C-alpha atoms as a PDB file:
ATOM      1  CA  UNK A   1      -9.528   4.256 -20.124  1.00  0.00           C
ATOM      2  CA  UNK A   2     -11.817   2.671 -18.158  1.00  0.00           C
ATOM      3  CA  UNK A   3     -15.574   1.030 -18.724  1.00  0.00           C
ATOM      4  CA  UNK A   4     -17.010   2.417 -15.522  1.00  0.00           C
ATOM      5  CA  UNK A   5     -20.637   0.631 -16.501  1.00  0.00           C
ATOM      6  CA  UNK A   6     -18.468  -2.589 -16.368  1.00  0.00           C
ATOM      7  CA  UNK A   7     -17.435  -2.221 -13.062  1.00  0.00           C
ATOM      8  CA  UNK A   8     -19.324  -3.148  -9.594  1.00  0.00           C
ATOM      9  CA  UNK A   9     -16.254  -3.339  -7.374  1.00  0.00           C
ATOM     10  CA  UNK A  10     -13.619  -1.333  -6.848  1.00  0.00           C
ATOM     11  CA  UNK A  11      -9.923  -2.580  -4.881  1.00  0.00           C
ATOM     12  CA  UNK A  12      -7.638   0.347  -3.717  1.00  0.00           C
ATOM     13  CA  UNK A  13      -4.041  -0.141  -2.725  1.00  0.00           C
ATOM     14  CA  UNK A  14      -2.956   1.864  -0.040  1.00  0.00           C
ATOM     15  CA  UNK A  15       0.988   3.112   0.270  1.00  0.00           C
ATOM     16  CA  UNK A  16       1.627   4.720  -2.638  1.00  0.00           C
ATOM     17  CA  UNK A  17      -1.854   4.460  -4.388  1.00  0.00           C
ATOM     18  CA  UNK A  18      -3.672   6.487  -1.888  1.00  0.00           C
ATOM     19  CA  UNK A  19      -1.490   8.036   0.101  1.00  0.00           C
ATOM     20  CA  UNK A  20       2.146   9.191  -0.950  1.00  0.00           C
ATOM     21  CA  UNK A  21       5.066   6.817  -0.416  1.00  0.00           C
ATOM     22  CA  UNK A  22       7.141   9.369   0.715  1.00  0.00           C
ATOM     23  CA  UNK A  23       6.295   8.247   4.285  1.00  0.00           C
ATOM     24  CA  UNK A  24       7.344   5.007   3.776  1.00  0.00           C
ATOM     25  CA  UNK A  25      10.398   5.479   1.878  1.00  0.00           C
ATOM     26  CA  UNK A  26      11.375   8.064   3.907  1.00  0.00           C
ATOM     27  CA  UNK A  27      11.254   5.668   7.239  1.00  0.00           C
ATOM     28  CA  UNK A  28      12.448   2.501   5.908  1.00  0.00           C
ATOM     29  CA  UNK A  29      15.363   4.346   3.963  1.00  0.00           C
ATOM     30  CA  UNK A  30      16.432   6.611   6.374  1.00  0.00           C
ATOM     31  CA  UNK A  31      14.621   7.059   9.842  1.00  0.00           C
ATOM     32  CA  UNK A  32      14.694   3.787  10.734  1.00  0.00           C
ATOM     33  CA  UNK A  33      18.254   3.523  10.419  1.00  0.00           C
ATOM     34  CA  UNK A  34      19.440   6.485  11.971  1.00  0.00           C
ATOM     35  CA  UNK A  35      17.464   5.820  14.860  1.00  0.00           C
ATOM     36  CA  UNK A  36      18.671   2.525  14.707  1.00  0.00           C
ATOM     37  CA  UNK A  37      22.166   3.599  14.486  1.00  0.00           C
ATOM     38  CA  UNK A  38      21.529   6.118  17.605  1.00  0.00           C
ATOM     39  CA  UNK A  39      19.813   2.811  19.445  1.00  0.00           C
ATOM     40  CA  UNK A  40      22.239   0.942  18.704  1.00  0.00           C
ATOM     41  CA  UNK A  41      25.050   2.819  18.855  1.00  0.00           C
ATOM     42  CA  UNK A  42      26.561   1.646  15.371  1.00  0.00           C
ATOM     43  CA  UNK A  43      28.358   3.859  12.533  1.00  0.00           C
ATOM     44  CA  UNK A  44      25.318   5.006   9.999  1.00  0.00           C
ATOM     45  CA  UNK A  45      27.132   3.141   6.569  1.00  0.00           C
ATOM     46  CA  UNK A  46      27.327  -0.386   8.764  1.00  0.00           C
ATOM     47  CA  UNK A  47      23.608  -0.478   9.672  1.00  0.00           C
ATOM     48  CA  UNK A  48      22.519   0.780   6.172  1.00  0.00           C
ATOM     49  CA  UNK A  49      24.271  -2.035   4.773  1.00  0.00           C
ATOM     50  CA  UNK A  50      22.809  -4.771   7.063  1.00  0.00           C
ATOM     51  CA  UNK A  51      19.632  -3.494   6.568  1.00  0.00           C
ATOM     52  CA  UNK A  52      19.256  -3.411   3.109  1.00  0.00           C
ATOM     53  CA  UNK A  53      20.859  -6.753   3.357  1.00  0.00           C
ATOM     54  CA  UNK A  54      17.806  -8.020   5.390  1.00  0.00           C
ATOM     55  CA  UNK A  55      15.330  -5.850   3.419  1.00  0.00           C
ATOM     56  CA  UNK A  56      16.738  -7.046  -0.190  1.00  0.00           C
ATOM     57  CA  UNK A  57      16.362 -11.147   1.577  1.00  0.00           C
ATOM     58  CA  UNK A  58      12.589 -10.602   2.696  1.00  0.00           C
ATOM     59  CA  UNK A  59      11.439  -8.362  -0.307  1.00  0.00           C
ATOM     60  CA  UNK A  60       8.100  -9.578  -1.539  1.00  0.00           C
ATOM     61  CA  UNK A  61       6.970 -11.426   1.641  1.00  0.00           C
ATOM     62  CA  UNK A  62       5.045 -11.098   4.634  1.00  0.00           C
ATOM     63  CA  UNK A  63       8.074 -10.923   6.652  1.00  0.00           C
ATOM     64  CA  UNK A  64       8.649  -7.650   4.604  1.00  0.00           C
ATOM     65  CA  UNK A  65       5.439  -5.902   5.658  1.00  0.00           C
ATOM     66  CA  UNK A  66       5.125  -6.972   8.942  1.00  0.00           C
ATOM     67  CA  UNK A  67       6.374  -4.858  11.665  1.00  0.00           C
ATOM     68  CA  UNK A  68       5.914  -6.986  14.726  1.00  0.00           C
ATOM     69  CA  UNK A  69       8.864  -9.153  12.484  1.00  0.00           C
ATOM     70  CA  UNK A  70      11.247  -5.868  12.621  1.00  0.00           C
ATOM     71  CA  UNK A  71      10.802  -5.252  15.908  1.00  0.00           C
ATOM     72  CA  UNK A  72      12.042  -8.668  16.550  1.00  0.00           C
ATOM     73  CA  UNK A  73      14.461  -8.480  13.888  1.00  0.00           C
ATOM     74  CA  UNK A  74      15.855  -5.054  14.714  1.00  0.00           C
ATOM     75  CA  UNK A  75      15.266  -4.612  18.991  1.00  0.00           C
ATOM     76  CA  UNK A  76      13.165  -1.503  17.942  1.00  0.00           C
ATOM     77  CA  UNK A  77       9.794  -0.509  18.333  1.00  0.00           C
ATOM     78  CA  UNK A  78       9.129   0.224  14.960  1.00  0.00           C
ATOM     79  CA  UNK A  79       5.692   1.755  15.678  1.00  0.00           C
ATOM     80  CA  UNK A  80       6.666   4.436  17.736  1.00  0.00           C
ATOM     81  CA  UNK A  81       9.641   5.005  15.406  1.00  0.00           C
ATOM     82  CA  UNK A  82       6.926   5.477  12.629  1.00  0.00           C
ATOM     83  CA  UNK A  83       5.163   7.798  15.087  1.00  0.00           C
ATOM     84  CA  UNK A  84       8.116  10.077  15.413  1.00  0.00           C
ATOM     85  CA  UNK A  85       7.087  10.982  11.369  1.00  0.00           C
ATOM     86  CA  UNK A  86       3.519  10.032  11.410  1.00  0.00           C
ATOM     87  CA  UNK A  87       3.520  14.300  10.376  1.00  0.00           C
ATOM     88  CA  UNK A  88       4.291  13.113   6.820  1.00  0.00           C
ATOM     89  CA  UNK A  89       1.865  10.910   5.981  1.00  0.00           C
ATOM     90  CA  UNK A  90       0.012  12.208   3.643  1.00  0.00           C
ATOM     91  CA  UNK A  91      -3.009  11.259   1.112  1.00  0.00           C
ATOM     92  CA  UNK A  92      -2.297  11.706  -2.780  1.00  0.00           C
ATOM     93  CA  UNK A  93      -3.981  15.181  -4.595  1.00  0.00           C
ATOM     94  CA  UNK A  94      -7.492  13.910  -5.721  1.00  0.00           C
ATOM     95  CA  UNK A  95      -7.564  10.427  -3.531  1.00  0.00           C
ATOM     96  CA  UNK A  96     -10.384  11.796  -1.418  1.00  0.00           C
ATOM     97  CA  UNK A  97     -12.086  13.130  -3.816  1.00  0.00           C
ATOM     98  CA  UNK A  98     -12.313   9.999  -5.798  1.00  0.00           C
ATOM     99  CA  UNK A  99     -13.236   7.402  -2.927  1.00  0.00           C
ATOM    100  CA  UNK A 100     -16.114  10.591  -2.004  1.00  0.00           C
ATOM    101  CA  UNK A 101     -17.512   9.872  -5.717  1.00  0.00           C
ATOM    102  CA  UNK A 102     -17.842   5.931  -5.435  1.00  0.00           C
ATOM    103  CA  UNK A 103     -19.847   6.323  -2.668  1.00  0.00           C
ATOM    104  CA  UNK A 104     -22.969   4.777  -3.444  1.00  0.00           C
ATOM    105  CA  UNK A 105     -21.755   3.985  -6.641  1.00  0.00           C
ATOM    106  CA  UNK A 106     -19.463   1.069  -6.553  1.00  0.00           C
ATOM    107  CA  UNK A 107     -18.763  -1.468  -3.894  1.00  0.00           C
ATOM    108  CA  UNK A 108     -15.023  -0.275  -2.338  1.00  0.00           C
ATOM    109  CA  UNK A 109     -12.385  -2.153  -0.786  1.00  0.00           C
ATOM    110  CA  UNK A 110      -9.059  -0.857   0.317  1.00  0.00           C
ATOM    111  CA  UNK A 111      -6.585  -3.954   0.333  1.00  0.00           C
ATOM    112  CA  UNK A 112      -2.893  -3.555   1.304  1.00  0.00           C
ATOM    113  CA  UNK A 113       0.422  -5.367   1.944  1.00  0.00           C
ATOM    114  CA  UNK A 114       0.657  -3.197   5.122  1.00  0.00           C
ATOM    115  CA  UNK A 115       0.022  -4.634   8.485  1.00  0.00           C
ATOM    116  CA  UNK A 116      -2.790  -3.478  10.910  1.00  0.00           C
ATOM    117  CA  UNK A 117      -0.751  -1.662  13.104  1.00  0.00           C
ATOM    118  CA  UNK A 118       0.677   0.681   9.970  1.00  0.00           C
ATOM    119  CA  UNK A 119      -2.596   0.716   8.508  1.00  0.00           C
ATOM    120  CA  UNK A 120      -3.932   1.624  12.167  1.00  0.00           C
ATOM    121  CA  UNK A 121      -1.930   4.199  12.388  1.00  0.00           C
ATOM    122  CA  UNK A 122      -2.794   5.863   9.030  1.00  0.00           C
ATOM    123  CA  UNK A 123      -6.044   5.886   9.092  1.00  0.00           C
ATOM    124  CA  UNK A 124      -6.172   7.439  12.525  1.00  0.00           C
ATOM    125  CA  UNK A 125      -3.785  10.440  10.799  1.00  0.00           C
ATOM    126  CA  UNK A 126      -6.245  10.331   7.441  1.00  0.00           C
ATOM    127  CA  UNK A 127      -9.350   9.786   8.442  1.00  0.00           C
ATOM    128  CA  UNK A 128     -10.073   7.618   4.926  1.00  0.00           C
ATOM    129  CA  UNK A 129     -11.474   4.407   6.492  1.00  0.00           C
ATOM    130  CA  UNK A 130     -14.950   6.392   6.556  1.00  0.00           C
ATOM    131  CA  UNK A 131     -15.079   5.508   2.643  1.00  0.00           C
ATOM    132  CA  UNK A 132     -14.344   1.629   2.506  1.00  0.00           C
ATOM    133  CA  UNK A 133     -16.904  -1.020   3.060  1.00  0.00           C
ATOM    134  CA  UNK A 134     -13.676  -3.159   4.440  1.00  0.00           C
ATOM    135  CA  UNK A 135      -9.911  -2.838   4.681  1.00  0.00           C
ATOM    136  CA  UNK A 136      -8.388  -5.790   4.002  1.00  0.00           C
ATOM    137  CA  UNK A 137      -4.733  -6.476   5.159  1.00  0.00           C
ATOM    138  CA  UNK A 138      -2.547  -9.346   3.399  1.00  0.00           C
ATOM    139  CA  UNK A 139      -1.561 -10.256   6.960  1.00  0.00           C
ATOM    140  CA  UNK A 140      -5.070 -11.305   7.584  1.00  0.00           C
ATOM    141  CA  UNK A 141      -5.085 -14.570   5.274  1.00  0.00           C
ATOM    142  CA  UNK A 142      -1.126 -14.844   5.677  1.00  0.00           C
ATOM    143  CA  UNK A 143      -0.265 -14.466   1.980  1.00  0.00           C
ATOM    144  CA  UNK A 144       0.797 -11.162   0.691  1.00  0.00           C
ATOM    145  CA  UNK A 145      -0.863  -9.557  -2.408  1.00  0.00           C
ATOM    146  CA  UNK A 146       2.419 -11.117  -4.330  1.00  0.00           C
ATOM    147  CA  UNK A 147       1.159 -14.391  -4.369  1.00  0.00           C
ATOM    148  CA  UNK A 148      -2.454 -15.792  -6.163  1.00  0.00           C
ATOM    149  CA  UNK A 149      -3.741 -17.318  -3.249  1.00  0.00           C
ATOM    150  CA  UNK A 150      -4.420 -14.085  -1.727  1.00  0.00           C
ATOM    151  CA  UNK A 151      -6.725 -13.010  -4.566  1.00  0.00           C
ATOM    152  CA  UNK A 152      -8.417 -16.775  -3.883  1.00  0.00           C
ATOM    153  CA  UNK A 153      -8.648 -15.991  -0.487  1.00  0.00           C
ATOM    154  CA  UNK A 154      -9.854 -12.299  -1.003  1.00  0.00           C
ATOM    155  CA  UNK A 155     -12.470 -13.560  -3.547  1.00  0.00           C
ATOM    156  CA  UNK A 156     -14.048 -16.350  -1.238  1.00  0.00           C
ATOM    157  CA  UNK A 157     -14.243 -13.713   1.364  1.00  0.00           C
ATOM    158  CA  UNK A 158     -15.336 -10.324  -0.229  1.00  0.00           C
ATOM    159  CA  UNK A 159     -17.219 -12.248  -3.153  1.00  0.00           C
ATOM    160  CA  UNK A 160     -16.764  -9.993  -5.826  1.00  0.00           C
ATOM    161  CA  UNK A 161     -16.879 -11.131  -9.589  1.00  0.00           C
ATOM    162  CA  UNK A 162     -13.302 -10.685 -10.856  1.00  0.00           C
ATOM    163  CA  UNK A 163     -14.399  -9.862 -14.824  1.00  0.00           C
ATOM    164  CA  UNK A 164     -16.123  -6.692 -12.783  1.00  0.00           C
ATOM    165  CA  UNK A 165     -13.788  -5.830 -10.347  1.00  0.00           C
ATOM    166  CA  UNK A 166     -11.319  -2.820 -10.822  1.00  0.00           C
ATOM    167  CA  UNK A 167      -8.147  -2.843  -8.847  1.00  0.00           C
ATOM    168  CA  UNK A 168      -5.421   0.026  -9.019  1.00  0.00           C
ATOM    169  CA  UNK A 169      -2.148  -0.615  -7.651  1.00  0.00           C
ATOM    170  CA  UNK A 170       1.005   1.346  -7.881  1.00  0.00           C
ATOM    171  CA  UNK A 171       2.913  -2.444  -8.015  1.00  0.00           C
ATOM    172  CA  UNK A 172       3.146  -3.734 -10.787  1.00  0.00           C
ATOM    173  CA  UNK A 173       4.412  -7.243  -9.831  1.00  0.00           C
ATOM    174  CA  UNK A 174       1.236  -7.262  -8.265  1.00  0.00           C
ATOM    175  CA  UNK A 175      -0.882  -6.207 -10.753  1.00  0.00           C
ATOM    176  CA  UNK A 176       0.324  -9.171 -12.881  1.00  0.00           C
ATOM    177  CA  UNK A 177      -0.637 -11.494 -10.013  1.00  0.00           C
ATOM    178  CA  UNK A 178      -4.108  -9.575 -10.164  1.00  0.00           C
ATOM    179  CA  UNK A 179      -4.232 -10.187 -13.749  1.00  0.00           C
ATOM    180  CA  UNK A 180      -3.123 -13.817 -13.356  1.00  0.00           C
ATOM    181  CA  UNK A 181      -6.174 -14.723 -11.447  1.00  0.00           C
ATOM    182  CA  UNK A 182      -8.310 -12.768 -13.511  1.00  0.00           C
ATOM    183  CA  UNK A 183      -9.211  -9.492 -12.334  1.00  0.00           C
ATOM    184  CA  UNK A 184     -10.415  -7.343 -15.410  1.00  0.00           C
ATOM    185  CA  UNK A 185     -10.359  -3.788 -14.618  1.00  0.00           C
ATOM    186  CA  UNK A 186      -6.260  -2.858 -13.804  1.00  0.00           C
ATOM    187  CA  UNK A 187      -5.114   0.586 -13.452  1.00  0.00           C
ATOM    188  CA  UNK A 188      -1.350   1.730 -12.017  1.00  0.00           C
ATOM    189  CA  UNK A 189       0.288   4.544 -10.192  1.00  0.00           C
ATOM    190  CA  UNK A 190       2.867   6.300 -11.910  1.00  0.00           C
ATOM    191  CA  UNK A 191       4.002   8.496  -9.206  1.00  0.00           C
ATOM    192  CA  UNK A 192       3.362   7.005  -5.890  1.00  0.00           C
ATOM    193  CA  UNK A 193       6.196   8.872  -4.206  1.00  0.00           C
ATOM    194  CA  UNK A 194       5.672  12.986  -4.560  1.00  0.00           C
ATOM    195  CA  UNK A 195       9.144  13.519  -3.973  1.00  0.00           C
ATOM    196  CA  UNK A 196      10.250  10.766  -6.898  1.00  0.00           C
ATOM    197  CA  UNK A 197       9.440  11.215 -10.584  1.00  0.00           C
ATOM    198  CA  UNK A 198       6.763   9.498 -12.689  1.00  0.00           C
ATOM    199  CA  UNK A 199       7.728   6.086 -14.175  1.00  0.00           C
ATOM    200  CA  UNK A 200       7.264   4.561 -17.055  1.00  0.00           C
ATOM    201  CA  UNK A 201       4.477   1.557 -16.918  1.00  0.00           C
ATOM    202  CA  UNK A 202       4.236  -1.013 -19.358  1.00  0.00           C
ATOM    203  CA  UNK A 203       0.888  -3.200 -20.472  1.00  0.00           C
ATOM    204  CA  UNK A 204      -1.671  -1.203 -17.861  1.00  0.00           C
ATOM    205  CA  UNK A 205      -3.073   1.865 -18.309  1.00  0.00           C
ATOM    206  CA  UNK A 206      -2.039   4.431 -15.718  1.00  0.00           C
ATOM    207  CA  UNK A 207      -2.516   7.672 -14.335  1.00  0.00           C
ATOM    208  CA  UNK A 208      -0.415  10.274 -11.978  1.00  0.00           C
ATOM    209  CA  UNK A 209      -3.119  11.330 -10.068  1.00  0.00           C
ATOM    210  CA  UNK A 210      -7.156  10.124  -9.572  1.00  0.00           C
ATOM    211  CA  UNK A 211      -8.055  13.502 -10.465  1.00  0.00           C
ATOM    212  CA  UNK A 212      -7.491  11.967 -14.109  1.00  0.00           C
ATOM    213  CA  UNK A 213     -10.805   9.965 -13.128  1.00  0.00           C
ATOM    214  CA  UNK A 214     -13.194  12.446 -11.615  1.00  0.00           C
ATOM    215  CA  UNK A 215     -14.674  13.944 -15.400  1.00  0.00           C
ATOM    216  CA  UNK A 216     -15.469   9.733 -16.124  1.00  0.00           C
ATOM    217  CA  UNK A 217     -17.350   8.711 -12.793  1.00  0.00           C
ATOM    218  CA  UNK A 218     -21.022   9.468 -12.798  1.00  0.00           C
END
């Protein structure tokens, strides 16, 4: 599946790659708006139609991921709303495991959509930072992983060699941006929420879990 000998860098997604997405979907689809209702003091159907009103018209840019924006947006304090379930947060079977066995190995980047204070706040629950020689957040150069001058950006910065570089994603919209500019080494996430079932992914290779990679990594 994968030419390991052929690879010097690897690029790790975070929600739904690494750790389940069941935290996020979770939140965004139903915390967040029944504590918004509460706030708010609005019937449950009306705010879940505005919101996925607002989600569905930012969906795919760094409005979407940012949660200083929702706070505005909403009047909430979306952190300490995400704090309230910070308990479910939770890294996928295998993940640690797998960063443990690049150590030394591989140069390894985690590099997310999410912003600093989400990926703050689970890292301080996960403890997985320890493994990456940087985490990267789109938010830093303003573009989010959907667009190609992110991977620009992330290449002048990190200066890695794209035709060595593996990146595994569980988005596939962003995996063909990935592939656009020219990264070599793509591998998706077929189950990125525990709770959901595996998908289907066309034209990448894929696995359920990165205990499919453990046997292949020397």
């Amino acid at each position: 599946m994968l030419q390991w000998p052929q690879i010097d860098t690897v690029l790790l997604d975070m929600d739904g790659t690494l750790l389940d997405l069941h935290f996020d979907n979770y939140f965004w689809q139903y915390h967040l708006m029944r504590r918004y209702a509460e706030l708010h003091e609005q019937p449950f159907a009306e705010v879940e139609r505005k919101l996925n009103d607002m989600f569905g018209r930012t969906a795919g840019t760094l409005d979407w991921y940012s949660l200083d924006f929702w706070s505005r947006e909403l009047n909430v304090d979306i952190v300490q709303l995400k704090r309230e379930v910070e308990h479910l947060i939770a890294v996928h079977p295998y993940a640690e495991e797998f960063l443990q066995r690049l150590q030394g190995r591989k140069r390894v980047f985690l590099v997310t959509n999410a912003h600093r204070k989400s990926l703050q706040l689970k890292m301080l629950r996960t403890g997985l930072d320890r493994f990456f020689e940087r985490m990267i957040s789109s938010h830093d150069y303003q573009r989010p992983k959907e667009d190609p001058l992110f991977w620009e950006r992330l290449q002048q910065d990190l200066d890695f060699d794209p035709a060595r570089t593996l990146l595994v994603e569980d988005h596939v919209g962003i995996l063909d941006t990935a592939r656009r500019f020219g990264i070599a080494h793509l591998l998706a996430i077929t189950r990125p929420d525990s709770k959901g079932p595996v998908r289907e992914v066309d034209g990448y290779p894929a696995i359920e879990h990165f205990g499919e990679l453990l046997p292949f990594i020397e």
